[in-house]
GROMACS .gro file of C-alpha atoms in nm:
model
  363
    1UNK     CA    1  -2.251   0.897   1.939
    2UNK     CA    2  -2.136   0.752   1.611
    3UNK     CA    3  -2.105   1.034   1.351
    4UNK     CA    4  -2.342   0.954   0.991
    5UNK     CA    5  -2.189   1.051   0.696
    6UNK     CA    6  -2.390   1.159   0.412
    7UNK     CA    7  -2.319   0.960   0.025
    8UNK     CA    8  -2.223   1.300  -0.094
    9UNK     CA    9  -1.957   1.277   0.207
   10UNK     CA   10  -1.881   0.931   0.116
   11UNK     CA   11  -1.850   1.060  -0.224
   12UNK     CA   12  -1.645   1.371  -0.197
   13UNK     CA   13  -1.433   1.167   0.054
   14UNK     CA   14  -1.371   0.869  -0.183
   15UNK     CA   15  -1.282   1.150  -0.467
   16UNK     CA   16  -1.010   1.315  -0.222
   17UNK     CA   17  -0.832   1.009  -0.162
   18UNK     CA   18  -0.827   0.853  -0.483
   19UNK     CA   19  -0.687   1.212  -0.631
   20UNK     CA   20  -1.012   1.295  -0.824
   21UNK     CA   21  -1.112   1.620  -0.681
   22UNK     CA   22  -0.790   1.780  -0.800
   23UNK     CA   23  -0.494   1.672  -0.991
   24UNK     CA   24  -0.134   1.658  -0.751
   25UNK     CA   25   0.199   1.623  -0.839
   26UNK     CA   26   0.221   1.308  -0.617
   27UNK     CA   27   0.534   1.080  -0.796
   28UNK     CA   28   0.423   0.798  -1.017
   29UNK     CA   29   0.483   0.489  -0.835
   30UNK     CA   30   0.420   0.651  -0.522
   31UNK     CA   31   0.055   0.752  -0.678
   32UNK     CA   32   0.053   0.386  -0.793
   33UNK     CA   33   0.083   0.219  -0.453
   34UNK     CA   34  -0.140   0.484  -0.307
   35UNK     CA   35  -0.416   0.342  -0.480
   36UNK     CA   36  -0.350  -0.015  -0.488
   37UNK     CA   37  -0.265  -0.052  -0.805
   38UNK     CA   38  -0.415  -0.013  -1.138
   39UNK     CA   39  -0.608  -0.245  -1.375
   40UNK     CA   40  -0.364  -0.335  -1.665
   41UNK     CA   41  -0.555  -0.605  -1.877
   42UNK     CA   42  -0.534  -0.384  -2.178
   43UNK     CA   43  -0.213  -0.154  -2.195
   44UNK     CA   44  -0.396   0.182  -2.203
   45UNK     CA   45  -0.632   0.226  -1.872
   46UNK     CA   46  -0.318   0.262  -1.613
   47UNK     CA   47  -0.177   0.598  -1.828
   48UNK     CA   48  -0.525   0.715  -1.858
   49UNK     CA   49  -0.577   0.646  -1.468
   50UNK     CA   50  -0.262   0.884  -1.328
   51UNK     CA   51  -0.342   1.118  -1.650
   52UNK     CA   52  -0.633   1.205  -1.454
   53UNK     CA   53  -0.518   1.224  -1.154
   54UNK     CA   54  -0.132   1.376  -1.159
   55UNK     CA   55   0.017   1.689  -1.261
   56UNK     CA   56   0.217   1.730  -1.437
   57UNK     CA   57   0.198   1.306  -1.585
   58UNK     CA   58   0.376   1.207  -1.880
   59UNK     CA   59   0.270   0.893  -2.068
   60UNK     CA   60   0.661   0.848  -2.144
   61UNK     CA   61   0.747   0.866  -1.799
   62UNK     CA   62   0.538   0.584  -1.660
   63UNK     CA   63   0.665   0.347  -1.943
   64UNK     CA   64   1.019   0.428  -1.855
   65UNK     CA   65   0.889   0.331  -1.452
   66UNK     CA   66   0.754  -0.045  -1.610
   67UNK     CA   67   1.099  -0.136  -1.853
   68UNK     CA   68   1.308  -0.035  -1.554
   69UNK     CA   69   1.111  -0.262  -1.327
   70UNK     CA   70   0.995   0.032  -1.060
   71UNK     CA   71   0.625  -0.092  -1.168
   72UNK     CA   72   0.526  -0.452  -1.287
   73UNK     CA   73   0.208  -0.583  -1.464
   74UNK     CA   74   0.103  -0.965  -1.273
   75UNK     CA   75  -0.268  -1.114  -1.240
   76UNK     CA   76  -0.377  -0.993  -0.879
   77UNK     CA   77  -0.737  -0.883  -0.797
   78UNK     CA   78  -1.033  -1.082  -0.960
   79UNK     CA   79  -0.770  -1.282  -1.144
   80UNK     CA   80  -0.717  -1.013  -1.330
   81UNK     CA   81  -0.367  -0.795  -1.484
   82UNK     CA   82  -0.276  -0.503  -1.216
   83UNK     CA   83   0.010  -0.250  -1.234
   84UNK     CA   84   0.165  -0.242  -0.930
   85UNK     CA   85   0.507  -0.103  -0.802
   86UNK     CA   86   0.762  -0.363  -0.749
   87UNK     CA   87   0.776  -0.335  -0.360
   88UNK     CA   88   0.393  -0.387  -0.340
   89UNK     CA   89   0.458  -0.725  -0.482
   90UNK     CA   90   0.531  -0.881  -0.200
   91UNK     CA   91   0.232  -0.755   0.008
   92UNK     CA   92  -0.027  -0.789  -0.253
   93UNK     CA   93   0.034  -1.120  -0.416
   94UNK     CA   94   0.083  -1.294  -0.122
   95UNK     CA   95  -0.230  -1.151   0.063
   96UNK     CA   96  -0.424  -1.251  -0.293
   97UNK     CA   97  -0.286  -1.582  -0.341
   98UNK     CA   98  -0.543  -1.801  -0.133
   99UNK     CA   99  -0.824  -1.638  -0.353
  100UNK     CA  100  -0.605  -1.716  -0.637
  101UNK     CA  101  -0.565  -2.062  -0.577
  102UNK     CA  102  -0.889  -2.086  -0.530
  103UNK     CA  103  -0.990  -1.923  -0.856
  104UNK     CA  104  -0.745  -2.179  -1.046
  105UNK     CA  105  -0.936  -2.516  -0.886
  106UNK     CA  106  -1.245  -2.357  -1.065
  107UNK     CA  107  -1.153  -2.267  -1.381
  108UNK     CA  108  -1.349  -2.491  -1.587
  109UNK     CA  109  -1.714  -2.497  -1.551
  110UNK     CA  110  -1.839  -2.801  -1.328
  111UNK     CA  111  -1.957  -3.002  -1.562
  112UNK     CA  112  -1.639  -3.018  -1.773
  113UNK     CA  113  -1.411  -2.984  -1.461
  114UNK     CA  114  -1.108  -3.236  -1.482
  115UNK     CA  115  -0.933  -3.302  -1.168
  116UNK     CA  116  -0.544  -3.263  -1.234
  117UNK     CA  117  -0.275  -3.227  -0.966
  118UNK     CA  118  -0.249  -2.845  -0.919
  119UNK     CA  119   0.106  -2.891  -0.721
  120UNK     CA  120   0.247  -3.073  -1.009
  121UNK     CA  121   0.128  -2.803  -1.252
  122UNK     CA  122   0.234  -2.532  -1.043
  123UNK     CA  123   0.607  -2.699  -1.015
  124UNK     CA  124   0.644  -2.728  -1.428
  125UNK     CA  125   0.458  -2.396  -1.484
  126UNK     CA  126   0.811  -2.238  -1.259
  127UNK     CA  127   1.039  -2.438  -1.416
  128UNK     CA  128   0.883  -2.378  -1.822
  129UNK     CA  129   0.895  -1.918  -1.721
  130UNK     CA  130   1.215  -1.927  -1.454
  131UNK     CA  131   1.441  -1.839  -1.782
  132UNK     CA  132   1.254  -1.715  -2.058
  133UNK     CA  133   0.962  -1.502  -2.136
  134UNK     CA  134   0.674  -1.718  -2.257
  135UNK     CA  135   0.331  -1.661  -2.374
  136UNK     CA  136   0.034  -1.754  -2.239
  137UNK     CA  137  -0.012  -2.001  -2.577
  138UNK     CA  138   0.299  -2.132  -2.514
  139UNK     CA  139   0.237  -2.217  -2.156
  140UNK     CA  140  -0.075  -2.378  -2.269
  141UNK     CA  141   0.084  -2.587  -2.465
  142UNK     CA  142   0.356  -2.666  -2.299
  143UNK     CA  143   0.111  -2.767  -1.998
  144UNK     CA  144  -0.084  -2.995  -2.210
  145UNK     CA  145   0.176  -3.192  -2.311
  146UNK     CA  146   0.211  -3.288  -1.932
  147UNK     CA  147  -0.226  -3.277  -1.867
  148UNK     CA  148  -0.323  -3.419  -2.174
  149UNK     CA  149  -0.684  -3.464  -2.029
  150UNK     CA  150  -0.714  -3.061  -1.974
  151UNK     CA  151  -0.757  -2.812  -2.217
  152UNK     CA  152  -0.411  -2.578  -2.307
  153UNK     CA  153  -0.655  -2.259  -2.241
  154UNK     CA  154  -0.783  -2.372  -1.900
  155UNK     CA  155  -0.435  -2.486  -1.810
  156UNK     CA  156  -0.242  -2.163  -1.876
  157UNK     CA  157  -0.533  -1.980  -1.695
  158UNK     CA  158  -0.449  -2.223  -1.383
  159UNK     CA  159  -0.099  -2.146  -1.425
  160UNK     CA  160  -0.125  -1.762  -1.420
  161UNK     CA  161  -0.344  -1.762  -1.095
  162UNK     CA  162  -0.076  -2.015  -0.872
  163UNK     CA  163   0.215  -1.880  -1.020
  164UNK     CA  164   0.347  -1.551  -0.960
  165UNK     CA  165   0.453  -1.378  -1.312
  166UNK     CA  166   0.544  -1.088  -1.446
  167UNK     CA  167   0.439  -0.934  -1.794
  168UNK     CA  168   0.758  -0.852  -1.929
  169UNK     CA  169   0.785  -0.481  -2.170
  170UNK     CA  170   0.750  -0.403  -2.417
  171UNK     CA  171   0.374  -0.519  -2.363
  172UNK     CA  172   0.220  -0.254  -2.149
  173UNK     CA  173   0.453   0.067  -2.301
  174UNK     CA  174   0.279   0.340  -2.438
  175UNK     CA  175   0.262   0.345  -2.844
  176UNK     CA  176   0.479   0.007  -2.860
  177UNK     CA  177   0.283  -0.285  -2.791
  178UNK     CA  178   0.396  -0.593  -2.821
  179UNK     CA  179   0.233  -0.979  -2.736
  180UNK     CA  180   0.223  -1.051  -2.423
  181UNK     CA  181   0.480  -1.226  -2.276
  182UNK     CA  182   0.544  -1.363  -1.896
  183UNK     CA  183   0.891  -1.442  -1.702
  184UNK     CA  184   0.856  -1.570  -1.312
  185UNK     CA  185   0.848  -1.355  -1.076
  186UNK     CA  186   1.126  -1.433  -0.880
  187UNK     CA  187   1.324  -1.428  -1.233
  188UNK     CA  188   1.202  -1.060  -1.234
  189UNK     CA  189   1.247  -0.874  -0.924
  190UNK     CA  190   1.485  -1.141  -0.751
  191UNK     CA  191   1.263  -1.224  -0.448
  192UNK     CA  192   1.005  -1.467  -0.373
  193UNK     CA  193   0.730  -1.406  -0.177
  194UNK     CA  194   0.654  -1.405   0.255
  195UNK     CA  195   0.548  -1.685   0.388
  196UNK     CA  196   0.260  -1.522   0.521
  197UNK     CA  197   0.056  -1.212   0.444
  198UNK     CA  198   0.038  -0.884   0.637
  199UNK     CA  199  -0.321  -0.839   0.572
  200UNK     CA  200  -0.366  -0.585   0.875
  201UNK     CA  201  -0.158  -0.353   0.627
  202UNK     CA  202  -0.369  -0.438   0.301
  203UNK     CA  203  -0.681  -0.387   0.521
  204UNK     CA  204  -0.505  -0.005   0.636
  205UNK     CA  205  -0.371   0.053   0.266
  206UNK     CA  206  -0.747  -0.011   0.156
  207UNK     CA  207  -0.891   0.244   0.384
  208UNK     CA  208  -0.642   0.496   0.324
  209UNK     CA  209  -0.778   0.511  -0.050
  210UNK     CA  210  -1.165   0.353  -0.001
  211UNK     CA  211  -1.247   0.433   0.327
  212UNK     CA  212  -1.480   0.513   0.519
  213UNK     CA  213  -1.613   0.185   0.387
  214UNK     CA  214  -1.778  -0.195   0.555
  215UNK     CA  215  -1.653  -0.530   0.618
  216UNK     CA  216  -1.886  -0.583   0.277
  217UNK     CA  217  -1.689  -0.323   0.071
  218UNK     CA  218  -1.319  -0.431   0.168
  219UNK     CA  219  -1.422  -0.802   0.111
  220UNK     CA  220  -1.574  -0.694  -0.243
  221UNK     CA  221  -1.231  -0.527  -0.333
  222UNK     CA  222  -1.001  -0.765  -0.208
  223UNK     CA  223  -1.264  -1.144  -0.232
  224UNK     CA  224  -1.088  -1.267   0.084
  225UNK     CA  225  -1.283  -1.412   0.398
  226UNK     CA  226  -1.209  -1.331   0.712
  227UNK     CA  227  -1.122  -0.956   0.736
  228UNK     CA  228  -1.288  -0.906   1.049
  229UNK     CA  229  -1.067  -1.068   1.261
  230UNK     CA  230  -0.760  -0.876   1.098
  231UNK     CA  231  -0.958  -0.581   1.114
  232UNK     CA  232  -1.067  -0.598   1.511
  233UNK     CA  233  -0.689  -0.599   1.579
  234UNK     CA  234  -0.655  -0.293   1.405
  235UNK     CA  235  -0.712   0.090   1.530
  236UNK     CA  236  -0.986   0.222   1.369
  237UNK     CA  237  -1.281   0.454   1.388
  238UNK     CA  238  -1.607   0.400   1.349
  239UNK     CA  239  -1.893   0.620   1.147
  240UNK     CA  240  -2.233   0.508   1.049
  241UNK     CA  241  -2.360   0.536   0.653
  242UNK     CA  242  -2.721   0.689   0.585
  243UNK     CA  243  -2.847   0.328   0.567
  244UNK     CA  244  -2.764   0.264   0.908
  245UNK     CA  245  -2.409   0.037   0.761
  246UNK     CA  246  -2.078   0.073   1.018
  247UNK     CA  247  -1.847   0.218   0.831
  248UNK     CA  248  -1.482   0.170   0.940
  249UNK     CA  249  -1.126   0.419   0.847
  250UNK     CA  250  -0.839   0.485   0.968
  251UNK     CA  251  -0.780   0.768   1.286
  252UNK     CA  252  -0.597   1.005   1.054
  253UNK     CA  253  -0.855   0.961   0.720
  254UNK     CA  254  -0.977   1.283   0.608
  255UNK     CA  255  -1.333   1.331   0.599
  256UNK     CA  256  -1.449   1.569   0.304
  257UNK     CA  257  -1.762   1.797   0.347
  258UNK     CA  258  -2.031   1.749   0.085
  259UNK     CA  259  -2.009   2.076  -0.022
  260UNK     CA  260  -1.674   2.083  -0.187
  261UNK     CA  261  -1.661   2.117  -0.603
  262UNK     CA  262  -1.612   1.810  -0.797
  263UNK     CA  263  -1.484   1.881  -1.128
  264UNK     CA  264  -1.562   1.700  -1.433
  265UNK     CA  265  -1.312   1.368  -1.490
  266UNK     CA  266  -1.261   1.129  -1.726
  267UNK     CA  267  -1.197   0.753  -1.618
  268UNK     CA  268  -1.054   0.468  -1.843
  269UNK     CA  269  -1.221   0.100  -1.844
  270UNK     CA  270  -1.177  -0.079  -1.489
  271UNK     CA  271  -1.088   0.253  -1.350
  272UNK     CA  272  -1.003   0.104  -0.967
  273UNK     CA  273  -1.280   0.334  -0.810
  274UNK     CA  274  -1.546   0.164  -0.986
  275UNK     CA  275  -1.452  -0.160  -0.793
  276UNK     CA  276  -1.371  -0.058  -0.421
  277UNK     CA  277  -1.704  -0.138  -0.284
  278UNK     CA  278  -1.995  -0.329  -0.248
  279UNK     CA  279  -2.267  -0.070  -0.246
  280UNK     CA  280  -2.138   0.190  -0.532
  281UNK     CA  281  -2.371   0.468  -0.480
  282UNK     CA  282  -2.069   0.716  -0.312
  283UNK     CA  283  -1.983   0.645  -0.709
  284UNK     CA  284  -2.277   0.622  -0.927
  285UNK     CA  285  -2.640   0.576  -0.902
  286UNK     CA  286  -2.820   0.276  -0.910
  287UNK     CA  287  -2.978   0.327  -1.256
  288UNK     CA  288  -2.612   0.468  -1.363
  289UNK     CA  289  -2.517   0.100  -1.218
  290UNK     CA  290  -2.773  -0.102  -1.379
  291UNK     CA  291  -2.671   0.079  -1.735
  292UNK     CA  292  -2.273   0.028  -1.637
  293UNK     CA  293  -2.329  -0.294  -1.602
  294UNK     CA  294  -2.491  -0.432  -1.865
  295UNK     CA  295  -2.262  -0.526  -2.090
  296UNK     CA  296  -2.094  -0.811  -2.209
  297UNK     CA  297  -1.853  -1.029  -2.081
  298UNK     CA  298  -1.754  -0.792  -1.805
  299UNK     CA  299  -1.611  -0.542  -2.025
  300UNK     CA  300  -1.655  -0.222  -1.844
  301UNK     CA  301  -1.652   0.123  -2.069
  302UNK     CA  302  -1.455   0.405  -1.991
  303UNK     CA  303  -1.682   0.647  -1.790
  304UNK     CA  304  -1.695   1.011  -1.700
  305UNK     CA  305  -1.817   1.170  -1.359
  306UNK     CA  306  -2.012   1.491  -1.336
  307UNK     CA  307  -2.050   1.674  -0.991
  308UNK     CA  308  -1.839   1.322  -0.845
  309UNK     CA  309  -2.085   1.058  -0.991
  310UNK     CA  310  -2.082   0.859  -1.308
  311UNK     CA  311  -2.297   1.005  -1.578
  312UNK     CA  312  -2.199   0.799  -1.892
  313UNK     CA  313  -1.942   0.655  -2.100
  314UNK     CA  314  -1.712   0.813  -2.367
  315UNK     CA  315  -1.465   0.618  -2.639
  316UNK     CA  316  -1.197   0.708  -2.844
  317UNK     CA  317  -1.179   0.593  -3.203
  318UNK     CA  318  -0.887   0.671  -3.423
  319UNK     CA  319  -0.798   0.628  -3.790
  320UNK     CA  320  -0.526   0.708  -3.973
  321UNK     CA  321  -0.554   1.108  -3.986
  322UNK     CA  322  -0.860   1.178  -3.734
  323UNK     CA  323  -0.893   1.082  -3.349
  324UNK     CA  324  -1.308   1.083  -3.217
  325UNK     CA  325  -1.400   1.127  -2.861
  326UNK     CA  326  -1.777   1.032  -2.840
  327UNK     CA  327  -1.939   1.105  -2.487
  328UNK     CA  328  -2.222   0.932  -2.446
  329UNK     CA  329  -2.477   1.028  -2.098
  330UNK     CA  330  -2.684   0.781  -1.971
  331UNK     CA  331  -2.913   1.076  -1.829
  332UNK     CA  332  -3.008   1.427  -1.936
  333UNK     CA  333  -2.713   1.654  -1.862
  334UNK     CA  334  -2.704   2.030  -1.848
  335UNK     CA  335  -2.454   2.194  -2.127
  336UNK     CA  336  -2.268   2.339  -1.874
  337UNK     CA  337  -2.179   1.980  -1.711
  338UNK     CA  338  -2.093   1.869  -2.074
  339UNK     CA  339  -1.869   2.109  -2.090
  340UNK     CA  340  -1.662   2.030  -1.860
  341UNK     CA  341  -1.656   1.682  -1.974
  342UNK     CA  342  -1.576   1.836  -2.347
  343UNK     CA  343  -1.222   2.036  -2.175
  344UNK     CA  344  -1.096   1.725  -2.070
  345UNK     CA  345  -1.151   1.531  -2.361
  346UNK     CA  346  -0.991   1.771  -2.542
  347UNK     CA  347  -0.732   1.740  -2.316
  348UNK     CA  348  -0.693   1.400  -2.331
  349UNK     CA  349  -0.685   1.362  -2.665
  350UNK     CA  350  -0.342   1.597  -2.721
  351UNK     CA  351  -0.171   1.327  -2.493
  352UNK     CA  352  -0.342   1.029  -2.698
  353UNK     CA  353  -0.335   1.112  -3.055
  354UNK     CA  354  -0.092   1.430  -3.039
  355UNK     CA  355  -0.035   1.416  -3.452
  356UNK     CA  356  -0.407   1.343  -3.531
  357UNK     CA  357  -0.696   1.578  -3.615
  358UNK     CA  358  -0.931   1.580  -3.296
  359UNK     CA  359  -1.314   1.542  -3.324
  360UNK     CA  360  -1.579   1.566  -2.968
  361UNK     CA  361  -1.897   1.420  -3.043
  362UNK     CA  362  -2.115   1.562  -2.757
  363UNK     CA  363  -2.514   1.555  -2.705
   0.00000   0.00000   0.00000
């Protein structure tokens, strides 16, 4: 008989492998590629992510991995910015890129939709970044001058989904800045990409960090048809969720009991377990969802978890002599859950604002 795994397993489980139930001393970029990468549309949210999940992690340390090109910053999942280590390139990108391309023939909304020949835009958007950092206004602009009928926003959105790039430092190192600038790919690391993709490994590499999870779940992460005919070649085991759902992993995935301590964690915004499934609730609650969500223009909050699940947000506002943490529940929450929450903000906020004052505003 198939074996039924409890959420609390699920959840327990999902915090092992995505190095939430304790901190490890796990190397950076190996820590990186273990979870797939790392949102990266804002600079902040990928130190934040191993902060929480390494020991010992230094914020100088992972900024030293991006300028000497160990870990690079491209648009990969939901068309979004990812850090990812330089190797993973090759697998990720190119398993991506059909969604991509997709994504960049539906840019504009239908009704102001102008039909322009993607292949040609692709071709001058390589030639315009093969030498020289550019930003995304000046590949705008540059495109329009070609597309006239298009719009230099749309067009530079186009050209970031069909053409691999890289966002060159010092954008992306910590307490530096910097506009955001973008040099090819190939320019970068040398290499182009495969032919094909090896999606039986993405499928294995997702597992490793999401499973036990569905067809639905992997498909969510990744938005690419067709996994189950990559997956059926695959060897994999089978459990069954306490809705009834086939849950697939890998032969060697550990399985945590529900029993086991989770300790109180901060997340930053687009924290990569928030996004590795269809049905959340191994994460956070429905109502926790439906409060999570609403917000505007998909701009997720940073989020804590109390006893493994997401229990609010929290922020960090800083002025010239005085850093605030303010942790907001979305439910009622025992002090001594707070607590917890309250040592690692503390914590957090020595590596964040080492020279400022430090405020907690807790219920």
């Amino acid at each position: 008989m198939t074996t039924t795994l409890s959420n609390r397993t699920l959840n327990r489980t999902l915090l092992a492998r995505q190095m939430l139930l304790e901190r490890t001393s796990m190397p950076i970029v190996e820590a990186v590629e273990h979870l797939g990468g790392l949102h990266a549309q804002a600079p902040v949210p990928p130190y934040l992510a191993l902060w929480t999940r390494l020991k010992p992690f230094k914020f100088e340390a992972l900024s030293k991995l991006i300028i000497d090109k160990s870990l690079v910053r491209m648009t990969l999942w939901r068309g979004t910015l990812h850090l990812i280590s330089a190797s993973d390139v090759y697998l990720m990108r190119t398993a991506l890129q059909p969604e991509l391309n997709k994504w960049a023939r539906n840019v504009m909304p239908p009704a102001e939709r102008v039909e322009i020949d993607l292949d040609k835009l692709t071709r001058i958007t390589r030639e315009f970044v093969d030498t020289d950092p550019r930003t995304v206004a000046e590949i705008g602009a540059h495109l329009e001058e070609h597309f006239p009928e298009a719009r230099a926003r749309e067009l530079s959105t186009q050209a970031q989904m069909l053409v691999p790039m890289i966002q060159v430092p010092p954008r992306g190192i910590w307490g530096v800045g910097g506009i955001p600038q973008n040099i090819a790919m190939t320019t970068w690391l040398g290499e182009d990409l495969p032919a094909e993709a090896a999606v039986h490994e993405l499928i294995t590499r997702y597992l490793r960090v999401f499973g036990p999870a569905t067809l639905a779940d992997m498909q969510a992460w990744s938005r690419l048809i067709g996994l189950k005919a990559h997956a059926a070649g695959l060897d994999l085991v089978e459990y069954r969720s306490e809705a009834g759902k086939v849950l697939l992993d890998v032969p060697d995935g550990v399985i945590v009991d529900e029993s086991t301590p989770a300790p109180a964690r901060l997340l930053p915004a687009f924290d990569s377990v928030m996004f590795g499934h269809a049905d959340k609730t191994r994460i956070m609650s429905d109502d926790a969802r439906a409060r999570w969500g609403a917000v505007r223009n998909a701009v997720f909050p940073p989020t804590f978890l109390v006893d493994g699940f997401v229990r609010g947000t929290w922020n960090v506002v800083e002025n010239k002599d005085t850093a605030t943490l303010t942790i907001e529940p979305y439910f009622k929450t025992f002090k001594k859950d707070i607590a917890g929450v309250v040592r690692e903000a503390k914590a957090v906020l020595k590596v964040m604002a080492p020279k400022k004052r430090h405020v907690i505003v807790a219920p």
